[in-house]
mmCIF file of C-alpha atoms in Angstrom:
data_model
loop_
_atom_site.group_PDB
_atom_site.id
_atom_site.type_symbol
_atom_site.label_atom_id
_atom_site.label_comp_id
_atom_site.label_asym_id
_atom_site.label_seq_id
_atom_site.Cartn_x
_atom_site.Cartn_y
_atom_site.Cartn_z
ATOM 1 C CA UNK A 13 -9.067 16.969 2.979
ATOM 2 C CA UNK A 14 -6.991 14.091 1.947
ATOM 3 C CA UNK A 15 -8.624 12.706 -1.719
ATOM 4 C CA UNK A 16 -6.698 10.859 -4.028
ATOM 5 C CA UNK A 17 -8.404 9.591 -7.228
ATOM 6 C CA UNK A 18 -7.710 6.838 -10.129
ATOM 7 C CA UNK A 19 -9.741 5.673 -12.968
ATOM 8 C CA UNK A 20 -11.149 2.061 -12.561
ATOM 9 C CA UNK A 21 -9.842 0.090 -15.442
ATOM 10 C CA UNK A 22 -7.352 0.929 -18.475
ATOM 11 C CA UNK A 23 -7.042 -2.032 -21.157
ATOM 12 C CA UNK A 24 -4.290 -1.540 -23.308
ATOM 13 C CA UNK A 25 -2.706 -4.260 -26.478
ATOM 14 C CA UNK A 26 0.832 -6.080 -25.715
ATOM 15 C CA UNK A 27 3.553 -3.609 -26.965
ATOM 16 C CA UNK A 28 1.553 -0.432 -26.489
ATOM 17 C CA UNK A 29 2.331 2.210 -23.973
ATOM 18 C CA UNK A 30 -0.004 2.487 -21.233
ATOM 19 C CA UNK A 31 -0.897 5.588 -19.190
ATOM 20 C CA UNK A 32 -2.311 5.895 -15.574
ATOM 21 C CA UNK A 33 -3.851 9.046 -14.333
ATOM 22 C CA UNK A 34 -3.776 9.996 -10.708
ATOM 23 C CA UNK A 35 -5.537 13.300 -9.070
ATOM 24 C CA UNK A 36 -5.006 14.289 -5.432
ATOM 25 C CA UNK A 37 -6.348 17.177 -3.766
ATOM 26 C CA UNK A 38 -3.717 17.798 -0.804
ATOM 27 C CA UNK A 39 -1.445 20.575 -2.370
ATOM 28 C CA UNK A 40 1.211 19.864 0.013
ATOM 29 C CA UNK A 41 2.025 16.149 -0.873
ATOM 30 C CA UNK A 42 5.983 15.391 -0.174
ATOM 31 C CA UNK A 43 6.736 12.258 -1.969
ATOM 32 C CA UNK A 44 4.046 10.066 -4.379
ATOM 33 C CA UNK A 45 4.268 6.600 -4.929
ATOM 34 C CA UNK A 46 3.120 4.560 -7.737
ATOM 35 C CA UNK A 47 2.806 0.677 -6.288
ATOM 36 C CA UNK A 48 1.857 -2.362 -8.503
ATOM 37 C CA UNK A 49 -0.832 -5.022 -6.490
ATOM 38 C CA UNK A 50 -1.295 -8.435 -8.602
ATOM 39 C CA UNK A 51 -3.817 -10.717 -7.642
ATOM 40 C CA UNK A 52 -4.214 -12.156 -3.774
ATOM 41 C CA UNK A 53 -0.945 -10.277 -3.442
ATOM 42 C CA UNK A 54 0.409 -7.472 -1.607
ATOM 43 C CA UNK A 55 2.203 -4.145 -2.939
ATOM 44 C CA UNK A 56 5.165 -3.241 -4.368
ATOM 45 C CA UNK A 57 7.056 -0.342 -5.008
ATOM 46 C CA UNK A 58 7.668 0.687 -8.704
ATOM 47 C CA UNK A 59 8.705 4.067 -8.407
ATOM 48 C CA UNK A 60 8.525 6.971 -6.221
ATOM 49 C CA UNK A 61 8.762 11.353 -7.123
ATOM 50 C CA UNK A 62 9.702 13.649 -4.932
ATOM 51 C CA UNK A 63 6.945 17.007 -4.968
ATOM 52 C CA UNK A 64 9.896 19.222 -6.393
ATOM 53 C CA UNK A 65 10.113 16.717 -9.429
ATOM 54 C CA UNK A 66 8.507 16.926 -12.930
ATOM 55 C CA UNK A 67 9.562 13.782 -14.038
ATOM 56 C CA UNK A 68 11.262 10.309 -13.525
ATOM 57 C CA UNK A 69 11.715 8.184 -15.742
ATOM 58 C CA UNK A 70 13.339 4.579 -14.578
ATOM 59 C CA UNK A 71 13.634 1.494 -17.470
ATOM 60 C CA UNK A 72 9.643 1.255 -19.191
ATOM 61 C CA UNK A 73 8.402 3.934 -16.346
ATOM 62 C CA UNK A 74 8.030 7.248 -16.836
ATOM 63 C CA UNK A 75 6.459 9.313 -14.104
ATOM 64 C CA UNK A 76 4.864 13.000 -14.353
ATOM 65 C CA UNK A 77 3.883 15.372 -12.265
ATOM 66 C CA UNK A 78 2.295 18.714 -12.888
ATOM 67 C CA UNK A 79 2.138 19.796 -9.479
ATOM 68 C CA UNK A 80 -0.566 23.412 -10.385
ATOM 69 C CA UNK A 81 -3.418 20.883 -11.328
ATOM 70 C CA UNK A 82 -2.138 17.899 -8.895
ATOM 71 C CA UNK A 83 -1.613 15.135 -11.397
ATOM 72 C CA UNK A 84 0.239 11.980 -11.306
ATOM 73 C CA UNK A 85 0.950 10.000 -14.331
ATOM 74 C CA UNK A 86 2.717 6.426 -15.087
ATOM 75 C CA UNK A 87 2.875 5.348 -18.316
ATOM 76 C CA UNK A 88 4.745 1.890 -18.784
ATOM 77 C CA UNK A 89 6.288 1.562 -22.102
ATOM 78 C CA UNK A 90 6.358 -1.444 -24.159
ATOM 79 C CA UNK A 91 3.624 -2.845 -21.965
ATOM 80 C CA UNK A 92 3.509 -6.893 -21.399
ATOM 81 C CA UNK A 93 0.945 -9.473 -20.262
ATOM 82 C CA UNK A 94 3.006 -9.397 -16.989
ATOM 83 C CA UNK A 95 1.828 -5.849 -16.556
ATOM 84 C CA UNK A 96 -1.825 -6.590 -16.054
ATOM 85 C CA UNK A 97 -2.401 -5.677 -12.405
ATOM 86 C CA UNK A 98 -3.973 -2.997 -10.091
ATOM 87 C CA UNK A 99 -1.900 0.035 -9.961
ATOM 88 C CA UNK A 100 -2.248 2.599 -6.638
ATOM 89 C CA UNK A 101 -0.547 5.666 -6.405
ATOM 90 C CA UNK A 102 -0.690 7.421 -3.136
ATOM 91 C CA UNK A 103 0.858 10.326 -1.087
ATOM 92 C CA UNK A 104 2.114 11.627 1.923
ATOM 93 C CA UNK A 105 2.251 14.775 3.522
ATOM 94 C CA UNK A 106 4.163 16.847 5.615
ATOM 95 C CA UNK A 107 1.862 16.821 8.329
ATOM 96 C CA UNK A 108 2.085 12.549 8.875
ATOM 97 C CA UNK A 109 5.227 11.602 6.595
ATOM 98 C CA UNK A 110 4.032 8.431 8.145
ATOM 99 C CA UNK A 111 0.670 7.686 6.267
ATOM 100 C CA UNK A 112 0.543 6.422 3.125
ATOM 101 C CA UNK A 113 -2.983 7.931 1.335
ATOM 102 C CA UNK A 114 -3.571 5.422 -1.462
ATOM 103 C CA UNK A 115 -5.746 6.353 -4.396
ATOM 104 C CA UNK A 116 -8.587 4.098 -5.360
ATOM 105 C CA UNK A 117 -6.544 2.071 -8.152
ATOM 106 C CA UNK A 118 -6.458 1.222 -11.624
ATOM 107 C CA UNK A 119 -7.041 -2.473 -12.996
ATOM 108 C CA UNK A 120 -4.534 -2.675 -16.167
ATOM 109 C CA UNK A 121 -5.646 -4.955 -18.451
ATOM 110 C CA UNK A 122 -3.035 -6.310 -21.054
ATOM 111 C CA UNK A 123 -4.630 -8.291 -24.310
ATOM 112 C CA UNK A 124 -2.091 -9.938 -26.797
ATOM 113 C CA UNK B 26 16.770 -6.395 -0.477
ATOM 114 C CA UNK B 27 13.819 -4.617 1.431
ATOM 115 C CA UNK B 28 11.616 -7.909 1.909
ATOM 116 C CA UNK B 29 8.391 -8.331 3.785
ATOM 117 C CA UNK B 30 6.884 -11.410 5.242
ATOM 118 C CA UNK B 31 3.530 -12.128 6.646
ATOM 119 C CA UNK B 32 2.126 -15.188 8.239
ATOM 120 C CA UNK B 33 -0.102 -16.801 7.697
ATOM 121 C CA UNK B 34 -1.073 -16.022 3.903
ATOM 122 C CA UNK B 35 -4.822 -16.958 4.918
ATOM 123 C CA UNK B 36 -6.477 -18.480 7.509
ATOM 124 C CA UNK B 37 -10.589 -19.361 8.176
ATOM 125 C CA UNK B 38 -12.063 -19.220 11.541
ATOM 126 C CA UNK B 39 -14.580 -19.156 13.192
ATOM 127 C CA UNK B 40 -16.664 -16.226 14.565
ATOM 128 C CA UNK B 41 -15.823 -15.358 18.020
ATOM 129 C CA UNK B 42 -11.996 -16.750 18.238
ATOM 130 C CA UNK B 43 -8.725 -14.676 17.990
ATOM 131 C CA UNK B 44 -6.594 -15.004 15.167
ATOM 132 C CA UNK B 45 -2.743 -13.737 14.777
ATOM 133 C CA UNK B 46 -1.025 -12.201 11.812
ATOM 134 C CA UNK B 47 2.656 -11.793 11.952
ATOM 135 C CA UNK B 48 4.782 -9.232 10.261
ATOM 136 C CA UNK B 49 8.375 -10.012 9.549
ATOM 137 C CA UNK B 50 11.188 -7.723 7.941
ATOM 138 C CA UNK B 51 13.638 -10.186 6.525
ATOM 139 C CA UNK B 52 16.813 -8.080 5.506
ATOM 140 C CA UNK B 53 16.027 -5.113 7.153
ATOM 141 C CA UNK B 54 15.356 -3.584 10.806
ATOM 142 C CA UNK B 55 11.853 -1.460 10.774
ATOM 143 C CA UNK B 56 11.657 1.047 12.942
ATOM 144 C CA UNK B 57 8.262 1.655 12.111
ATOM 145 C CA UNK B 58 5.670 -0.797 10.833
ATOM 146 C CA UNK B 59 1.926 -0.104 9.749
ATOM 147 C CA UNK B 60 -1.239 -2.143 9.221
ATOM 148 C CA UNK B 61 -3.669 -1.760 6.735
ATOM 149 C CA UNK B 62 -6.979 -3.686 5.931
ATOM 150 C CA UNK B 63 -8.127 -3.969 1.690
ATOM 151 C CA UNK B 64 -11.948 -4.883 1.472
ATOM 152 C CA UNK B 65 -12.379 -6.781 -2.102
ATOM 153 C CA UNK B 66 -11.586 -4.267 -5.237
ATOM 154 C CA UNK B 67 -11.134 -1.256 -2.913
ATOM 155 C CA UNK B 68 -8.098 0.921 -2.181
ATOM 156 C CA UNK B 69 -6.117 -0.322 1.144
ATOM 157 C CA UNK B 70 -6.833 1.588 4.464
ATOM 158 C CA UNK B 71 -4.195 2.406 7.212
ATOM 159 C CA UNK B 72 -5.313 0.900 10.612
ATOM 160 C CA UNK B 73 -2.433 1.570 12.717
ATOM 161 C CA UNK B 74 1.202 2.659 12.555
ATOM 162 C CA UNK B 75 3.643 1.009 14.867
ATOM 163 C CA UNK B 76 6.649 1.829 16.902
ATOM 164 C CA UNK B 77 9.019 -0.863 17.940
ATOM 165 C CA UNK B 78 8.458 -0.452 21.994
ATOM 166 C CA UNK B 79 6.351 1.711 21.630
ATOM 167 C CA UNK B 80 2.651 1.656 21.573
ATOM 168 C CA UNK B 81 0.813 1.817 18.284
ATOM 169 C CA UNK B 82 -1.516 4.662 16.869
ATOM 170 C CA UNK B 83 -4.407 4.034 15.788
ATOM 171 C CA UNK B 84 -6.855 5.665 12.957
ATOM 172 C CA UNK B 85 -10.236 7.164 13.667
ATOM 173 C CA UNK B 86 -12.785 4.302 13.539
ATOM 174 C CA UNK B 87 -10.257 1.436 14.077
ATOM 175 C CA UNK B 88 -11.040 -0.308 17.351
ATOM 176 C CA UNK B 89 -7.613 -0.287 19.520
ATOM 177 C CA UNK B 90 -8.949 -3.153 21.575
ATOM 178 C CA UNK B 91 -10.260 -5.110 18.910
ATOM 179 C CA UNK B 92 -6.902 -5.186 16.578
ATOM 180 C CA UNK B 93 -4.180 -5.267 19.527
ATOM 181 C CA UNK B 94 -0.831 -4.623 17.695
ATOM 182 C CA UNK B 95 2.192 -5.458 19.472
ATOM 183 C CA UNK B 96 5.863 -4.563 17.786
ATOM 184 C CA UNK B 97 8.250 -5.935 20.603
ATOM 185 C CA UNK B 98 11.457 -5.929 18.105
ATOM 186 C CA UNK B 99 12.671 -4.172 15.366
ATOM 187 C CA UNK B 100 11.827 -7.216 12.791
ATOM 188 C CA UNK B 101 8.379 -8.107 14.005
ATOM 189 C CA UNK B 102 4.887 -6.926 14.466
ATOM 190 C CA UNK B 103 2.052 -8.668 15.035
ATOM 191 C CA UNK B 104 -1.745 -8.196 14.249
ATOM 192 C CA UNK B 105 -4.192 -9.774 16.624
ATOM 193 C CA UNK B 106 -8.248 -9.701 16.014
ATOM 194 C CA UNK B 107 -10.079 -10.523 18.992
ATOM 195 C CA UNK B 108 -13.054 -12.110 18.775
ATOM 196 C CA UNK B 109 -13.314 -12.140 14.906
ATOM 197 C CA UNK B 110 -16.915 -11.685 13.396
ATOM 198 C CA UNK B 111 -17.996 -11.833 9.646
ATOM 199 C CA UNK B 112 -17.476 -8.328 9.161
ATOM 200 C CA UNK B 113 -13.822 -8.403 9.998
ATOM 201 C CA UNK B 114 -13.076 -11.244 7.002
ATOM 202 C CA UNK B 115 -10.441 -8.647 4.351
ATOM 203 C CA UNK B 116 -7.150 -8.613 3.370
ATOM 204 C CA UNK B 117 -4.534 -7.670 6.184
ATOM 205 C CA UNK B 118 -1.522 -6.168 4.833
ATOM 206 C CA UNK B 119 1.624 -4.716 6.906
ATOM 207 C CA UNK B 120 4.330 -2.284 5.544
ATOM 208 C CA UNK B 121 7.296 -1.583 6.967
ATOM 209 C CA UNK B 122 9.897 1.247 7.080
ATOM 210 C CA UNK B 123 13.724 1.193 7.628
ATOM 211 C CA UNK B 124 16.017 3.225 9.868
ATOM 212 C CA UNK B 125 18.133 5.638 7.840
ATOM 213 C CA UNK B 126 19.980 3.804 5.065
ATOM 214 C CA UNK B 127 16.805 2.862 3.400
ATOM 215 C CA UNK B 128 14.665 5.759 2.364
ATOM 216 C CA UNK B 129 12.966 6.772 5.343
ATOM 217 C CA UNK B 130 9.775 7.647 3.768
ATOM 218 C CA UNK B 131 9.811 4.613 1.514
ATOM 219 C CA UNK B 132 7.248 1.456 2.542
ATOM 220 C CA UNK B 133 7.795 -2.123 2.115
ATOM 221 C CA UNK B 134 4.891 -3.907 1.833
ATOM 222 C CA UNK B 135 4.234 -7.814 2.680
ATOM 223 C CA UNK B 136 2.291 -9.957 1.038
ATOM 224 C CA UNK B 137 -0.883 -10.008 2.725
ATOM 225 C CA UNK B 138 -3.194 -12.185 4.731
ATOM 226 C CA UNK B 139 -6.727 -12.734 3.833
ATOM 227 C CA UNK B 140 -8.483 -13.641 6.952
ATOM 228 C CA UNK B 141 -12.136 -15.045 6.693
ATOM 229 C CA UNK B 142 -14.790 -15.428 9.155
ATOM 230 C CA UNK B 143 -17.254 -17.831 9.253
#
């Protein structure tokens, strides 16, 4: 079935590089998301990889994908106070391109 | 561009009345726009997935009649919980997807609606 799984909590200092994992089960994943949520908000997009990507890299985030043990990384460069949020990534699949599956998500704490 | 509106950002009421969420894509025209309900430090669930005339689909264990969704244009949906209990109180959120020009598997996301029940 459809499993995608975070860790709970990363806490990183102001100017280090922070790194979320991400683990889905569902081999056949199209496109996988990595969405920022801060507090009473809603999501939105950082960045996106297509399943025939290993990486993308866009300003401070650099996504990775090793697609034979179905892991997702973000790591955020240079990370700042404003960074502290909960971090989802999620998938779709070719079967329902339509449905987002979002994985349980990672509170990033940033300390100065 | 690609911006999301919901309204109301919260509302309280009471247990037994109806309450409305609206869904608005601001710059964009959705074809399709989905629901999804976030208990409190969980992951969000997808409820439904909308059509714009169409009706919507619903996923296993969401009650059709209980969260009507209606998506009469192609810049509006709207959530409706009938007869709201306790259990129903969560954070509402609504995506939406553009027609081709946008990325067609790429969701916009509003900002939510917390809904309590008393």
């Amino acid at each position: 079935g459809e499993d995608v799984e975070q860790s709970l909590f990363l806490s990183v200092r102001e100017g280090d590089s922070s790194v979320i994992n991400c683990t889905y089960t569902d081999s056949s994943s199209t496109y996988l998301y990595w969405y920022k949520q801060e507090p009473g908000a809603g999501l939105q997009l950082l960045t996106y990889i297509f399943s025939n990507m290993d990486m993308k890299q866009d300003q401070r985030l650099t996504v990775l994908l090793n697609k034979k043990d179905k892991h997702l990384s973000l790591r955020i460069a240079d990370t700042q106070t404003g960074d502290s949020a909960i971090y989802f990534c999620a998938e779709t699949t070719p079967y329902n391109t339509d449905k987002l599956i979002f994985g349980t998500g990672t509170r990033l704490q940033v300390f100065p | 561009g690609a911006v999301v509106s919901q309204h109301p950002s919260w509302v309280i009421c009471k247990s037994g009345t109806s309450v409305k969420i609206e869904c608005r894509s601001l710059d964009f025209q959705a074809t399709t726009m989905f629901w999804y309900r976030q208990f409190p430090k969980q992951s969000l669930m997808l409820m439904a997935t909308s059509n714009e005339g169409s009706k919507a689909t619903y996923e296993q264990g969401v009650e059709k009649d209980k969260f009507l969704i209606n998506h009469a244009s192609l810049t509006l949906s709207t959530l409706t919980v009938t007869s709201a209990h306790p259990e129903d109180s969560s954070f509402y959120i609504c995506s939406a997807r553009g027609l081709a020009g946008a990325s067609t598997d790429t969701q916009y996301f509003g900002p939510g609606t917390r809904l309590t029940v008393l």
